PDB file of C-alpha atoms and ligand atoms in Angstrom:
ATOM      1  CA  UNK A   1       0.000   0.000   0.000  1.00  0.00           C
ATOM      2  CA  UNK A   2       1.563   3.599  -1.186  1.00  0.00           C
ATOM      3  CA  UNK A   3      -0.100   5.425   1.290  1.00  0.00           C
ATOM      4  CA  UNK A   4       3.298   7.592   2.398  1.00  0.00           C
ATOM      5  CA  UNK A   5       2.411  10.691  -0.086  1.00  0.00           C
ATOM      6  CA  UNK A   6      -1.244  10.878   1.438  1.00  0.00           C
ATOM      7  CA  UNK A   7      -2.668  14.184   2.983  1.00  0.00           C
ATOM      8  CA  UNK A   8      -2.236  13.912   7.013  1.00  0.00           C
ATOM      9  CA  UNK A   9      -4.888  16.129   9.083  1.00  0.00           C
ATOM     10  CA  UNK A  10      -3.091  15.297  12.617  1.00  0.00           C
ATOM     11  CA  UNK A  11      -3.541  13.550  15.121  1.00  0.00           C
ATOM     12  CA  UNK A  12      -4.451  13.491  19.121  1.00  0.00           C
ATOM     13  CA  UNK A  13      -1.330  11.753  20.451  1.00  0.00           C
ATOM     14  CA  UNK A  14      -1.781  10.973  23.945  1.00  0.00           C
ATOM     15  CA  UNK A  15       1.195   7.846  23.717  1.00  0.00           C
ATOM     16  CA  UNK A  16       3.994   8.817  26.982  1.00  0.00           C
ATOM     17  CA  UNK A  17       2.190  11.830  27.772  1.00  0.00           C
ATOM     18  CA  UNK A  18       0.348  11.147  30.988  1.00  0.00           C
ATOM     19  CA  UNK A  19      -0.634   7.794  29.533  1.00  0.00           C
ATOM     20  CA  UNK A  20      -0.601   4.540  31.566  1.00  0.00           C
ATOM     21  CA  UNK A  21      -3.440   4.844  33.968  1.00  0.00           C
ATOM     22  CA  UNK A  22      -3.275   3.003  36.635  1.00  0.00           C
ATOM     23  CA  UNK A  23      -6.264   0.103  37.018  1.00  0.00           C
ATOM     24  CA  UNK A  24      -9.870   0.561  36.385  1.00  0.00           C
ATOM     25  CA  UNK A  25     -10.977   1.788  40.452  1.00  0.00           C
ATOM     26  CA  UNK A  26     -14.891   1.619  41.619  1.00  0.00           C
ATOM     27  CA  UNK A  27     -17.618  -0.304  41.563  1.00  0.00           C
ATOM     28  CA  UNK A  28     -18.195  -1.056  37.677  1.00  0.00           C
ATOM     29  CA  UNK A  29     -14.257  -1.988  37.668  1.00  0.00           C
ATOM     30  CA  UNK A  30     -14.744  -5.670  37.750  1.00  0.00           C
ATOM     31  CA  UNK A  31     -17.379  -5.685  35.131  1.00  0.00           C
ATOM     32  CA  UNK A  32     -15.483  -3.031  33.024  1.00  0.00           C
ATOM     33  CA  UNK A  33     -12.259  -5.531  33.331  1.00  0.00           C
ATOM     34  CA  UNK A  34     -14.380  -8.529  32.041  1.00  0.00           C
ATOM     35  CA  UNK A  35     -15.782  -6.266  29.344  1.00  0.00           C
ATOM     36  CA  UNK A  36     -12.034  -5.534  28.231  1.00  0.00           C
ATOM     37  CA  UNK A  37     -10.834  -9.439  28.348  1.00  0.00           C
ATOM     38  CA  UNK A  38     -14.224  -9.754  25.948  1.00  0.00           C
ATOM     39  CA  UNK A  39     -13.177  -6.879  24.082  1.00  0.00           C
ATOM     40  CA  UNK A  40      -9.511  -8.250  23.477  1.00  0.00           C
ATOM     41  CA  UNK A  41     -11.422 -11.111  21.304  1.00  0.00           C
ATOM     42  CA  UNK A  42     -13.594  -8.401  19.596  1.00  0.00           C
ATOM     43  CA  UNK A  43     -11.707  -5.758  18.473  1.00  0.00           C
ATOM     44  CA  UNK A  44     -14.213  -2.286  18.080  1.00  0.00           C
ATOM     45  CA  UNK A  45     -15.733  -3.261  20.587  1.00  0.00           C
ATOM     46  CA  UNK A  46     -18.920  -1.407  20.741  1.00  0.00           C
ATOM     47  CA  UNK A  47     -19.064   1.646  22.549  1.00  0.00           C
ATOM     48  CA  UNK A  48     -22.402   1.256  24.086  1.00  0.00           C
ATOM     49  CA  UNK A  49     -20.853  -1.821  25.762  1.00  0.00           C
ATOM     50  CA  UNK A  50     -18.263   0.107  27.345  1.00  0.00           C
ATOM     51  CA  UNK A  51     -20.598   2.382  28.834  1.00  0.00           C
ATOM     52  CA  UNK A  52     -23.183  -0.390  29.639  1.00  0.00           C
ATOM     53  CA  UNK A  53     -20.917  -1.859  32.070  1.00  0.00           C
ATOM     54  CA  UNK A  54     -21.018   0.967  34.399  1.00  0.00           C
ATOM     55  CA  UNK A  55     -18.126   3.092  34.008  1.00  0.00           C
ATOM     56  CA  UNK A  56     -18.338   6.511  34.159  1.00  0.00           C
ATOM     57  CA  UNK A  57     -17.561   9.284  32.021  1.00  0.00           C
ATOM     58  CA  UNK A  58     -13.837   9.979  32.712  1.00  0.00           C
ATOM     59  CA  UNK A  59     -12.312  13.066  32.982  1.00  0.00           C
ATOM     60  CA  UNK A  60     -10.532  14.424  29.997  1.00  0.00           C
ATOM     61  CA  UNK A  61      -9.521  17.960  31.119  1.00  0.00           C
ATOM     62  CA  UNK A  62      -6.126  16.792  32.424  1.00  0.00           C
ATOM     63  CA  UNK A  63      -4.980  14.541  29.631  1.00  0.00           C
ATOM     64  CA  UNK A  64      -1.458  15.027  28.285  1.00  0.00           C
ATOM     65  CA  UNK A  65      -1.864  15.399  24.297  1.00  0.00           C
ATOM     66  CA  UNK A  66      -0.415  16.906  21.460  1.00  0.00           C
ATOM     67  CA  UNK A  67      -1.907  17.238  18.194  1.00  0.00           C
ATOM     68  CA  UNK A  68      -0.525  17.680  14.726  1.00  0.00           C
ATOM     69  CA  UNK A  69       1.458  14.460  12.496  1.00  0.00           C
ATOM     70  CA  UNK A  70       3.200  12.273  14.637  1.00  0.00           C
ATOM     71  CA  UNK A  71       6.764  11.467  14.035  1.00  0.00           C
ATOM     72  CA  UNK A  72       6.975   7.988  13.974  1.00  0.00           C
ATOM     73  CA  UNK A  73       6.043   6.197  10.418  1.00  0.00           C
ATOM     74  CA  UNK A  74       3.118   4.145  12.660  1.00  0.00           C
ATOM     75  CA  UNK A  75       1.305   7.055  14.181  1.00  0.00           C
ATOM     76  CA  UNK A  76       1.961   8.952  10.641  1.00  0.00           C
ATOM     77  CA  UNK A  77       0.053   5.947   8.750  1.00  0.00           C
ATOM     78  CA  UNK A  78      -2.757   6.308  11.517  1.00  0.00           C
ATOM     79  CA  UNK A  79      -3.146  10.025  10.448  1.00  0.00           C
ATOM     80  CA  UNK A  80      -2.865   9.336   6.655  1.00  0.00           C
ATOM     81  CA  UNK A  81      -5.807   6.581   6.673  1.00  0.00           C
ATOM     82  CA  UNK A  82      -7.482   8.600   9.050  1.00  0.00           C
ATOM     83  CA  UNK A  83      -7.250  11.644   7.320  1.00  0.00           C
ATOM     84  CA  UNK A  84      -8.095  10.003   4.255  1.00  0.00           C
ATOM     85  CA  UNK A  85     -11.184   8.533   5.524  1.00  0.00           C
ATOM     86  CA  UNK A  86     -13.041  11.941   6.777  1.00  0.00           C
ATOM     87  CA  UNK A  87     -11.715  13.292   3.017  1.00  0.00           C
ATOM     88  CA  UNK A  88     -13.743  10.856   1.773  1.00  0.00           C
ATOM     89  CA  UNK A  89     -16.778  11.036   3.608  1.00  0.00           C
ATOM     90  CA  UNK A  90     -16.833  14.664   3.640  1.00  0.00           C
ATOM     91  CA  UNK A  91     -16.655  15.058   0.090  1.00  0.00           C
ATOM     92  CA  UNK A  92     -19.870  12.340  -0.116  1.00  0.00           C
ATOM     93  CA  UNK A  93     -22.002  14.387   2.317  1.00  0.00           C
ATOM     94  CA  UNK A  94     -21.270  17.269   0.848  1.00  0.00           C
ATOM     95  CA  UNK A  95     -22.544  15.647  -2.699  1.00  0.00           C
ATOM     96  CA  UNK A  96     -25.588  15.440  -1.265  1.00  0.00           C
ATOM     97  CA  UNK A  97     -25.634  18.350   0.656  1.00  0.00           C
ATOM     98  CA  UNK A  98     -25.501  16.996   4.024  1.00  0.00           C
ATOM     99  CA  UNK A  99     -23.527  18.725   6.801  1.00  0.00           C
ATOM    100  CA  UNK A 100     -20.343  16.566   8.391  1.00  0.00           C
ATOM    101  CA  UNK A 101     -17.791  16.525  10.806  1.00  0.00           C
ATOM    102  CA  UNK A 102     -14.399  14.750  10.703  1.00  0.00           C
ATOM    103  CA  UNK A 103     -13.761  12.521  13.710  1.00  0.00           C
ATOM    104  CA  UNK A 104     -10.800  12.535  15.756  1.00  0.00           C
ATOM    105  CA  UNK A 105      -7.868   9.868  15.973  1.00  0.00           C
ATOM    106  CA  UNK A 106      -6.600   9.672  19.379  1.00  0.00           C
ATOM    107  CA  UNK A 107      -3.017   7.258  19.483  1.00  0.00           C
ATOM    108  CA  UNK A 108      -2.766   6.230  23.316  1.00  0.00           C
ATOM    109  CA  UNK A 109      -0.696   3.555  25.167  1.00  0.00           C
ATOM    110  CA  UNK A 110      -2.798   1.065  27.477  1.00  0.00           C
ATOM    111  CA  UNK A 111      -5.395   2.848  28.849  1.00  0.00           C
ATOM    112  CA  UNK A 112      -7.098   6.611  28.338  1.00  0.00           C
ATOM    113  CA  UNK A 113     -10.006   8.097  29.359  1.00  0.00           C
ATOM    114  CA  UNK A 114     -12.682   8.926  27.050  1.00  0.00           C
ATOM    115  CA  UNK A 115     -16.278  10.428  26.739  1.00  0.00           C
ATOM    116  CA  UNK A 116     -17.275   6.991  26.871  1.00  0.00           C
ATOM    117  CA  UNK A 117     -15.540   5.658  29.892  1.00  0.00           C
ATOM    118  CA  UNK A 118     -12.085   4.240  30.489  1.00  0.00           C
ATOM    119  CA  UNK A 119     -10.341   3.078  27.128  1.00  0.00           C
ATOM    120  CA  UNK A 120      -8.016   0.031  27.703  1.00  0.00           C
ATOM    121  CA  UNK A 121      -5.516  -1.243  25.118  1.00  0.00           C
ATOM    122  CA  UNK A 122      -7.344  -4.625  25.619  1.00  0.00           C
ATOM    123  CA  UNK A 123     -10.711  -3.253  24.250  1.00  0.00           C
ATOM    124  CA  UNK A 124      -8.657  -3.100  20.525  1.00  0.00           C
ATOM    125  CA  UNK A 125      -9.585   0.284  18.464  1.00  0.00           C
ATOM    126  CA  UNK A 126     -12.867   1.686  19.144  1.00  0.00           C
ATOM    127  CA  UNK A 127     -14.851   4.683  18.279  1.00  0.00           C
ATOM    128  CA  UNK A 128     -16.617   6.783  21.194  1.00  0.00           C
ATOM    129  CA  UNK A 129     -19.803   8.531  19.668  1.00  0.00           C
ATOM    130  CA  UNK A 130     -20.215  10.842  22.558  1.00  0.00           C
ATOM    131  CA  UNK A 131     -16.711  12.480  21.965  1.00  0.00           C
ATOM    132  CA  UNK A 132     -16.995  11.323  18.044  1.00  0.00           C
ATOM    133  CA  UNK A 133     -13.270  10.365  18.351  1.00  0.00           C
ATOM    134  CA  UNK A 134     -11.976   7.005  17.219  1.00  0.00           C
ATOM    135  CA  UNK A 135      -9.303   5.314  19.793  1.00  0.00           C
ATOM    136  CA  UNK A 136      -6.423   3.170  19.036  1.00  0.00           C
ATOM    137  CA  UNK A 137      -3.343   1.705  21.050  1.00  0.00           C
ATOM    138  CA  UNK A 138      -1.063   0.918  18.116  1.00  0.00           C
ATOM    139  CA  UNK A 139       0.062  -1.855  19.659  1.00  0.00           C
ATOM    140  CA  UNK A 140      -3.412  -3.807  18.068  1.00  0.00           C
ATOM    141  CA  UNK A 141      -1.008  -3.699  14.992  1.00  0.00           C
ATOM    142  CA  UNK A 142       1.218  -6.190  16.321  1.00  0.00           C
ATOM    143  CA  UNK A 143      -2.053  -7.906  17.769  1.00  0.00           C
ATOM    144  CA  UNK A 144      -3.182  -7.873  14.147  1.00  0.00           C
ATOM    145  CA  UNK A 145       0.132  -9.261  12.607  1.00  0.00           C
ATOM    146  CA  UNK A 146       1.405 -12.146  15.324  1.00  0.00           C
ATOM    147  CA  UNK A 147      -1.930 -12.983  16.616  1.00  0.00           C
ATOM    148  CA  UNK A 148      -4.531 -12.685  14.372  1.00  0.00           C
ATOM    149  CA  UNK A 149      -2.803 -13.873  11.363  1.00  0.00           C
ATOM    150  CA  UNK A 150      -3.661 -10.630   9.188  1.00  0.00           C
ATOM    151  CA  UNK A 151      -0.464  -8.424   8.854  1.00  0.00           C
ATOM    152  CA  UNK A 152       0.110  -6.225   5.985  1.00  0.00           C
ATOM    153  CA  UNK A 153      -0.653  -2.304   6.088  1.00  0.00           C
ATOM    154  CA  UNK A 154      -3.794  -2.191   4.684  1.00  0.00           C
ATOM    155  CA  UNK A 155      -5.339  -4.778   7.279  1.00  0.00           C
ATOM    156  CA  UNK A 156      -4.338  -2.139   9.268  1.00  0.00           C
ATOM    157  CA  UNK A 157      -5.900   0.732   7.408  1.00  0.00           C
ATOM    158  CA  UNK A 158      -9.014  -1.208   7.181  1.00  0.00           C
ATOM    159  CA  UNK A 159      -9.396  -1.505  10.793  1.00  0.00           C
ATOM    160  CA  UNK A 160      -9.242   2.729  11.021  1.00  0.00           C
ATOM    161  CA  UNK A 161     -11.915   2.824   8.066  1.00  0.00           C
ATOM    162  CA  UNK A 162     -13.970   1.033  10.190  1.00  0.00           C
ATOM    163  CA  UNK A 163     -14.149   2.650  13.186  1.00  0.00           C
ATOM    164  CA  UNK A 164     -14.528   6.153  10.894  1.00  0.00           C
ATOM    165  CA  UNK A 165     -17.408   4.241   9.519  1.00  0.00           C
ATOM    166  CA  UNK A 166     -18.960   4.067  13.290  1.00  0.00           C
ATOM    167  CA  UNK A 167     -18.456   7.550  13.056  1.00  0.00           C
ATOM    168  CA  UNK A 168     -20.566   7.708   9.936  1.00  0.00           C
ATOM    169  CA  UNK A 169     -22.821   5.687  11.341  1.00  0.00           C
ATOM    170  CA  UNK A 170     -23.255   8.823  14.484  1.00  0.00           C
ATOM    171  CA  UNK A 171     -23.484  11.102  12.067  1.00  0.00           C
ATOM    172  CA  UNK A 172     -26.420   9.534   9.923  1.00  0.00           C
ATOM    173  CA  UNK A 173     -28.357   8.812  13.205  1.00  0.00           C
ATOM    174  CA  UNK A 174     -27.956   4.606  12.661  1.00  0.00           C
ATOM    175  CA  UNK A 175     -26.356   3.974  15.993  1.00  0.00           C
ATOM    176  CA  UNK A 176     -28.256   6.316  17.965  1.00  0.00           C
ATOM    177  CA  UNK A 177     -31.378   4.458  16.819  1.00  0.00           C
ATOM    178  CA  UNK A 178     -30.389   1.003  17.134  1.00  0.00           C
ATOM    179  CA  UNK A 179     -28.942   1.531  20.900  1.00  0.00           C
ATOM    180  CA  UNK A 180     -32.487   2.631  21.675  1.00  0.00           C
ATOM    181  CA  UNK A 181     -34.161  -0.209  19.882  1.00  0.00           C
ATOM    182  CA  UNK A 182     -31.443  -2.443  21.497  1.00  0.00           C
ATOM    183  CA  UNK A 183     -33.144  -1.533  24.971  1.00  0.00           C
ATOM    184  CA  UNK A 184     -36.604  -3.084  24.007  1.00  0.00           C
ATOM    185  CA  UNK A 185     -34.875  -6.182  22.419  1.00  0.00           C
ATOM    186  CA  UNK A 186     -33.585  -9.635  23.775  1.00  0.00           C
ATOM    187  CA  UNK A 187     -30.057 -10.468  24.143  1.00  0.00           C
ATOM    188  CA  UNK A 188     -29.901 -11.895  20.729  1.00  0.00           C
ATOM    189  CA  UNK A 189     -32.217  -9.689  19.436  1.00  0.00           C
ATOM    190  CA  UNK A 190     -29.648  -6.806  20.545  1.00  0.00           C
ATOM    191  CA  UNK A 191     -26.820  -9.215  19.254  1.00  0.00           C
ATOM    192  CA  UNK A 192     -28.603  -9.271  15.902  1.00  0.00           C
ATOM    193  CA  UNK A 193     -29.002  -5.306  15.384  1.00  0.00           C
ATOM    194  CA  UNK A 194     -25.258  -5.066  16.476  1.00  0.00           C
ATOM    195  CA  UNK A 195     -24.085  -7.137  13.781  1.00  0.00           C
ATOM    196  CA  UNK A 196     -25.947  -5.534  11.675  1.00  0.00           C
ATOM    197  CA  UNK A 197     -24.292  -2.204  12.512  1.00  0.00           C
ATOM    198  CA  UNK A 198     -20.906  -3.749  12.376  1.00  0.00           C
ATOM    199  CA  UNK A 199     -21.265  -5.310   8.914  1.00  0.00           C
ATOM    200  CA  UNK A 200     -22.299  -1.758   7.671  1.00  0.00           C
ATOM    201  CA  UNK A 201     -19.475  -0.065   9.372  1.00  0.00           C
ATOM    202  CA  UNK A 202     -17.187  -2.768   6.967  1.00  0.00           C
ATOM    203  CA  UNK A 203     -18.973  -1.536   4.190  1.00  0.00           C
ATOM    204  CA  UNK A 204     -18.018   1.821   4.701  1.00  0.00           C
ATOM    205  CA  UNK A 205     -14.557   0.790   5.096  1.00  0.00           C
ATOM    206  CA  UNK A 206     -15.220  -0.789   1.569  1.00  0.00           C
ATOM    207  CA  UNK A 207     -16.368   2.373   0.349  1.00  0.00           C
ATOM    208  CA  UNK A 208     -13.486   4.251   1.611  1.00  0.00           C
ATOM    209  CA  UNK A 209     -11.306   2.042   0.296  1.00  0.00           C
ATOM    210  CA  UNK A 210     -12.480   2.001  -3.252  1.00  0.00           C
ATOM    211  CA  UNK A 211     -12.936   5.898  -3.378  1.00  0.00           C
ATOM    212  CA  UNK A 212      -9.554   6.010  -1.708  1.00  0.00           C
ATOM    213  CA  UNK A 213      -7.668   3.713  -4.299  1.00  0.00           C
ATOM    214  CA  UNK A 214      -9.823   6.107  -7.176  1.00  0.00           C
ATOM    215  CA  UNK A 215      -7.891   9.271  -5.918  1.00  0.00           C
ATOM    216  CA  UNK A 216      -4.461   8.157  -4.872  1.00  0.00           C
ATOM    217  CA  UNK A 217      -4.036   4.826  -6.228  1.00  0.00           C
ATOM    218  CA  UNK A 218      -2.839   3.307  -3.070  1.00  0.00           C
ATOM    219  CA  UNK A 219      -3.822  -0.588  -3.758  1.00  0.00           C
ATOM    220  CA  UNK A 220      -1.239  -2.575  -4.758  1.00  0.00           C
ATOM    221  CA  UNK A 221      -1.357  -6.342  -5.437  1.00  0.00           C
ATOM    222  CA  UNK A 222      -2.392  -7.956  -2.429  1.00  0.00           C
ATOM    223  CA  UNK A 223      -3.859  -5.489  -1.013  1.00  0.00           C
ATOM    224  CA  UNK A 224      -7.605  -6.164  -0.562  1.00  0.00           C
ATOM    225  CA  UNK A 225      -6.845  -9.753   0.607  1.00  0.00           C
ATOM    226  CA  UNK A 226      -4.880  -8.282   3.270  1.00  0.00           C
ATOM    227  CA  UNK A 227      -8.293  -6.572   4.135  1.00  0.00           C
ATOM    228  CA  UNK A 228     -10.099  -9.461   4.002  1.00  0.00           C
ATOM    229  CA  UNK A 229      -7.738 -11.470   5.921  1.00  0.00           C
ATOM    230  CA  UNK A 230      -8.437  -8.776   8.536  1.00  0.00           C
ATOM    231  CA  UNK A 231     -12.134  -8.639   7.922  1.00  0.00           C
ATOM    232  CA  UNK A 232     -11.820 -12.831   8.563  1.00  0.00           C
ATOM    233  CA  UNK A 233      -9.685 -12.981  11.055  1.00  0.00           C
ATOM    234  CA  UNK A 234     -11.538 -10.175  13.658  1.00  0.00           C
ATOM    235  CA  UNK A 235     -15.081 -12.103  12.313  1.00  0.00           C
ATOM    236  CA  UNK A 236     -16.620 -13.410  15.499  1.00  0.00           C
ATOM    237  CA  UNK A 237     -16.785 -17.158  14.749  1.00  0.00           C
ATOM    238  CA  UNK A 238     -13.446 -16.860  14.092  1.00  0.00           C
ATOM    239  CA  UNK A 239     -12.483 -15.326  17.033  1.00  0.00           C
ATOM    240  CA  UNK A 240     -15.288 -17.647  19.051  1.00  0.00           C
ATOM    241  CA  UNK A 241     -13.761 -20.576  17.924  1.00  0.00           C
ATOM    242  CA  UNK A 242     -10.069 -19.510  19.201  1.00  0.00           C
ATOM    243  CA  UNK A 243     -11.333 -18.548  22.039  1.00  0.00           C
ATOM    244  CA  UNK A 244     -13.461 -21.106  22.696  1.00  0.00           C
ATOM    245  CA  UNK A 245     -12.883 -24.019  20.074  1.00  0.00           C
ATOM    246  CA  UNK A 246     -17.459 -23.406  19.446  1.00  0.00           C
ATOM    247  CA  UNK A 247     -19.046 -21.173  17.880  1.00  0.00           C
ATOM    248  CA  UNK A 248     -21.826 -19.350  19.164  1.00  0.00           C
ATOM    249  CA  UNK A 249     -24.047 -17.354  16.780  1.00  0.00           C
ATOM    250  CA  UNK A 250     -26.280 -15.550  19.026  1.00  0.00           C
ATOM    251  CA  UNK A 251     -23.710 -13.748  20.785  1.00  0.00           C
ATOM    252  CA  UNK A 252     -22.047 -12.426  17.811  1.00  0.00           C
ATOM    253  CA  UNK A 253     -21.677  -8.490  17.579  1.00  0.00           C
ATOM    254  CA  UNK A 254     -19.858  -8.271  14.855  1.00  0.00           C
ATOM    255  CA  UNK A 255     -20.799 -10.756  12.312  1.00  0.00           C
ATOM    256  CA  UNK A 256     -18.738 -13.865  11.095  1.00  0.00           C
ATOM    257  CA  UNK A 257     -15.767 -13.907   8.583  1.00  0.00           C
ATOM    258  CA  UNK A 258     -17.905 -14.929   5.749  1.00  0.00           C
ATOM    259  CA  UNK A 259     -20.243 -11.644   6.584  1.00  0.00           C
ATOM    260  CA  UNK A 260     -17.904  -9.141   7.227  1.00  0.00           C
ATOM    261  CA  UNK A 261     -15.697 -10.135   3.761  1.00  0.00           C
ATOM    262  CA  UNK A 262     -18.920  -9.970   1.790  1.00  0.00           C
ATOM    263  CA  UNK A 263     -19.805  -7.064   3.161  1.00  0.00           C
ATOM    264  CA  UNK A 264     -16.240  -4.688   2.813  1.00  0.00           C
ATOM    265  CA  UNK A 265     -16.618  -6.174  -0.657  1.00  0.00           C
ATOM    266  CA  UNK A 266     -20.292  -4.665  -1.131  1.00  0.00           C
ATOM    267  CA  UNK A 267     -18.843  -1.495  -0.428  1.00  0.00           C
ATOM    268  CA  UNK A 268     -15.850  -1.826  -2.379  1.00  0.00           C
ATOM    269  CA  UNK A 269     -17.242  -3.043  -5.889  1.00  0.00           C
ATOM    270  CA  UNK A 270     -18.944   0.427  -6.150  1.00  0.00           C
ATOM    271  CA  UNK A 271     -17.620   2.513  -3.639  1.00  0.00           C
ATOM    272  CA  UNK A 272     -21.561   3.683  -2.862  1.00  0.00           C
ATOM    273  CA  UNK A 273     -22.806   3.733   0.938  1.00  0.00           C
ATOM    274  CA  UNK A 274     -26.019   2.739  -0.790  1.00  0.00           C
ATOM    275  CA  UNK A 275     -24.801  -0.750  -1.335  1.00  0.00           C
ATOM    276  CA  UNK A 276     -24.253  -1.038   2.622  1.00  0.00           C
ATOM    277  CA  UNK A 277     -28.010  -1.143   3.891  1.00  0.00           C
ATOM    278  CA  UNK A 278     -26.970  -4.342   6.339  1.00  0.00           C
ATOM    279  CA  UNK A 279     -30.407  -3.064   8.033  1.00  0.00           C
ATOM    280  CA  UNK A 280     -32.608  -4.136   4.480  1.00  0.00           C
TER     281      UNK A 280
HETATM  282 ZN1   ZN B   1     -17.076  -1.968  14.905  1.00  0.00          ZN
END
């Protein structure tokens, strides 16, 4: 993936500036820990979860950050993608002459407070729609290329495109709605609706990723399997039957391998959101 010459927007850097918080404290801190050791299974983990299991919102006032392009070619590829991703979407809400607002790509090391709680490295990336900023401890990379099987960079920029895609998701209204159907619903109802949300979010990655390639010509050859090794290896049966050596369809929240490929490639062939109604 050529992605070096790519526009870069910045970044919230929070890695070795007042990082490393010390271990989740109170009374939701047990559930919050089993949440994360779930979480390090699912990676983007949903954000509803986080704040489901009790945690409150965290103060962000005193966080060390600095913003702008990292230095280091890792946090500079998070910007790039990033960036890229919010160039895309803007320019597809403005086609239609819908307001947007970029998200935010906060780099942090182990654990970080955000509007949705504490963020721990374990959770893998996530987006937070109440702060509408997209969280990643780089070391999921690694994660991603020792134990999930799917290295290459653009595993790795798929993963980003996601989470912007939660961030889409915000914007357009889809999450907000399904966390209040969620509330009337089952547990496997609830399950069901997440999926659904997840496989659109890998759509929109497929969108960016085609609209992406149009402009810069980043894809080289390999490329999109990389994506889909990513898309398989983080699908839930596949990470259900590591975990577990079963699989267990009714607790899936993100959708299976099979799902989540066809889906990043429904949003690739065309590069249109409209191919990514995962809702019917
Ligand atoms: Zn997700």
């Amino acid at each position: 993936m050529r992605w070096q010459g790519g526009r870069r927007g910045g970044v919230e850097d929070r890695r070795g500036g007042g990082g490393g918080m010390g271990p989740v404290a109170g009374g939701g801190g047990l559930v919050l820990v089993v949440v994360a050791l779930i979480g390090y299974f699912v990676f983007g983990i949903d954000p509803q979860t986080i704040m489901s299991a009790g945690s409150q919102s965290a103060p962000t006032s005193d966080v060390q950050a600095s913003t702008g392009t990292p230095g280091d070619e890792e946090g500079q590829f998070a910007d790039v993608i990033h960036t890229s991703a919010n160039d895309t979407w803007q320019a597809l809400f403005q086609s239609e002459g819908k307001d947007f607002r970029p998200s935010t790509i906060v780099l942090y090391t182990q654990g970080t407070p955000t509007g949705c709680g504490m963020g721990e490295a374990a959770m893998g990336p996530f987006y937070c729609p109440a702060d509408e900023k997209v969280y990643i401890d780089l070391d999921f990379f690694r994660t991603l290329d020792n134990q999930l099987g799917a290295p290459g960079d653009f595993a790795k920029a798929y993963v980003i495109a996601h989470e912007v895609g939660h961030h889409i998701q915000k914007l357009e209204g889809a999450s907000d709605a399904v966390s209040r159907q969620e509330q009337h619903l089952s547990k496997a109802g609830a399950n069901a609706l997440s999926v659904k949300l997840e496989l659109q979010a890998d759509c929109y990655a497929g969108v960016w990723a085609k609209r992406a390639n149009d402009k810069e010509h980043w894809i080289e050859a390999g490329d999109i399997d990389e994506a889909l090794g990513a898309a398989t290896a983080v699908g839930d049966d596949t990470l259900q039957e590591k975990a577990q050596g079963r699989v267990v369809p009714d607790s899936f929240t993100h959708g299976s391998a099979a799902q989540r490929t066809q889906w990043f490639k429904a949003g690739f062939r065309a590069g249109d959101p409209a191919d990514c109604r995962t809702f019917g």
